[in-house]
Amino acid sequence: MLPKKIEKILNEQIQKEGYSSNLYLAMASWADTEGYAGISQWLFAQAQEELEHMMKFVHFINERGGHAIIPAFEQPPVKFDGIKKLFNQVLEHEQYITSCINDIVALAIKENDFATHNWIQWFVTEQIEEESSVQTIIDKLNLLGDKNLYLFDRDIMSLRGAGK
Ligand code: FEO
């Protein structure tokens, strides 16, 4: 049985993962219209991955006897202030998501919910990877300065392709 407090925090995470997906989708669409084919491809793949994260929460809550609630999502921004700022925004967002995952870990321990504690470890590992992959991109962008975004746009395709 899923403790009520755990059901609540997991439902809140559905909203956060779903918003992450929409945020990256908005970024992808913007980058696409700006002519950044590689960057938009990376972001579209990221949006898809976040959708999968959301689905994992939906299924887990229901499997444990709770009720996954599909929420309304706030509209993400429409325009972004350049590629560098966009990736910094992605990193900040992922750091926020990591802190939310950590809150779930802490609550699972507090509530003696070892099943959730065990299950959420996948996300703990995933967040390390997500932050690291975005940091790699930011490091590359810093090395390039404001030039060569065309080459970077091609380079990013080899970092991820159409997803992991
Ligand atoms: Fe699902 Fe990027 O956190």
Short mmCIF file of N, CA and C in Angstrom, two decimals, residues 3 12 16 18 33 39 63-64 67 69 71 80 82 84 88 90-93 96-97 104 108 112 121 154 160:
data_model
loop_
_atom_site.label_atom_id
_atom_site.label_comp_id
_atom_site.label_asym_id
_atom_site.label_seq_id
_atom_site.Cartn_x
_atom_site.Cartn_y
_atom_site.Cartn_z
N PRO A 3 1.76 4.86 1.04
CA PRO A 3 1.38 5.86 2.06
C PRO A 3 0.87 7.14 1.38
N GLU A 12 2.86 14.90 -7.41
CA GLU A 12 3.46 16.22 -7.71
C GLU A 12 4.59 16.06 -8.74
N LYS A 16 5.75 17.67 -12.50
CA LYS A 16 7.09 18.23 -12.78
C LYS A 16 7.74 17.57 -14.00
N GLY A 18 6.09 16.08 -16.44
CA GLY A 18 5.30 16.48 -17.60
C GLY A 18 5.64 17.90 -18.04
N THR A 33 12.71 26.44 -35.31
CA THR A 33 12.34 27.62 -36.13
C THR A 33 13.53 28.55 -36.32
N ILE A 39 20.41 20.89 -32.46
CA ILE A 39 19.98 21.25 -31.10
C ILE A 39 18.51 20.89 -30.90
N GLU A 63 0.25 1.04 -9.71
CA GLU A 63 0.65 -0.33 -9.33
C GLU A 63 0.67 -0.53 -7.82
N ARG A 64 0.99 0.55 -7.12
CA ARG A 64 1.08 0.45 -5.65
C ARG A 64 -0.27 0.69 -4.97
N HIS A 67 -3.61 6.47 -6.85
CA HIS A 67 -4.31 6.96 -8.05
C HIS A 67 -3.47 8.08 -8.66
N ILE A 69 -2.82 11.10 -10.80
CA ILE A 69 -3.67 12.18 -11.31
C ILE A 69 -2.92 12.91 -12.43
N PRO A 71 -2.34 16.09 -14.34
CA PRO A 71 -2.65 17.49 -14.03
C PRO A 71 -2.68 18.38 -15.28
N PHE A 80 13.30 31.90 -26.53
CA PHE A 80 14.45 31.73 -25.64
C PHE A 80 15.56 32.67 -26.10
N GLY A 82 18.70 32.85 -26.85
CA GLY A 82 19.99 32.33 -27.34
C GLY A 82 20.27 30.93 -26.83
N LYS A 84 23.12 29.50 -25.60
CA LYS A 84 23.86 29.34 -24.34
C LYS A 84 22.93 29.45 -23.14
N ASN A 88 21.80 26.70 -20.22
CA ASN A 88 21.93 27.01 -18.79
C ASN A 88 20.58 26.84 -18.08
N VAL A 90 18.29 24.72 -19.07
CA VAL A 90 18.07 23.27 -18.96
C VAL A 90 18.79 22.74 -17.72
N LEU A 91 20.04 23.19 -17.53
CA LEU A 91 20.82 22.70 -16.38
C LEU A 91 20.15 23.10 -15.06
N GLU A 92 19.75 24.36 -14.97
CA GLU A 92 19.08 24.82 -13.74
C GLU A 92 17.80 24.02 -13.49
N HIS A 93 17.08 23.74 -14.56
CA HIS A 93 15.84 22.98 -14.41
C HIS A 93 16.14 21.56 -13.92
N TYR A 96 16.96 21.52 -10.33
CA TYR A 96 15.71 21.61 -9.55
C TYR A 96 15.04 20.23 -9.47
N ILE A 97 14.99 19.53 -10.61
CA ILE A 97 14.37 18.19 -10.63
C ILE A 97 15.14 17.23 -9.72
N ILE A 104 11.88 13.15 -2.55
CA ILE A 104 11.12 11.88 -2.55
C ILE A 104 11.90 10.80 -1.80
N ALA A 108 10.54 8.93 1.51
CA ALA A 108 10.39 7.48 1.49
C ALA A 108 11.08 6.86 2.72
N ASN A 112 9.22 5.03 6.00
CA ASN A 112 9.54 3.58 5.94
C ASN A 112 8.96 2.92 4.69
N GLN A 121 15.46 4.96 -6.90
CA GLN A 121 16.92 5.00 -7.14
C GLN A 121 17.26 5.13 -8.63
N ARG A 154 25.92 20.81 -35.47
CA ARG A 154 26.16 19.50 -36.11
C ARG A 154 26.78 18.53 -35.12
N ARG A 160 24.19 12.69 -28.98
CA ARG A 160 23.03 11.95 -28.54
C ARG A 160 22.24 11.28 -29.66
#
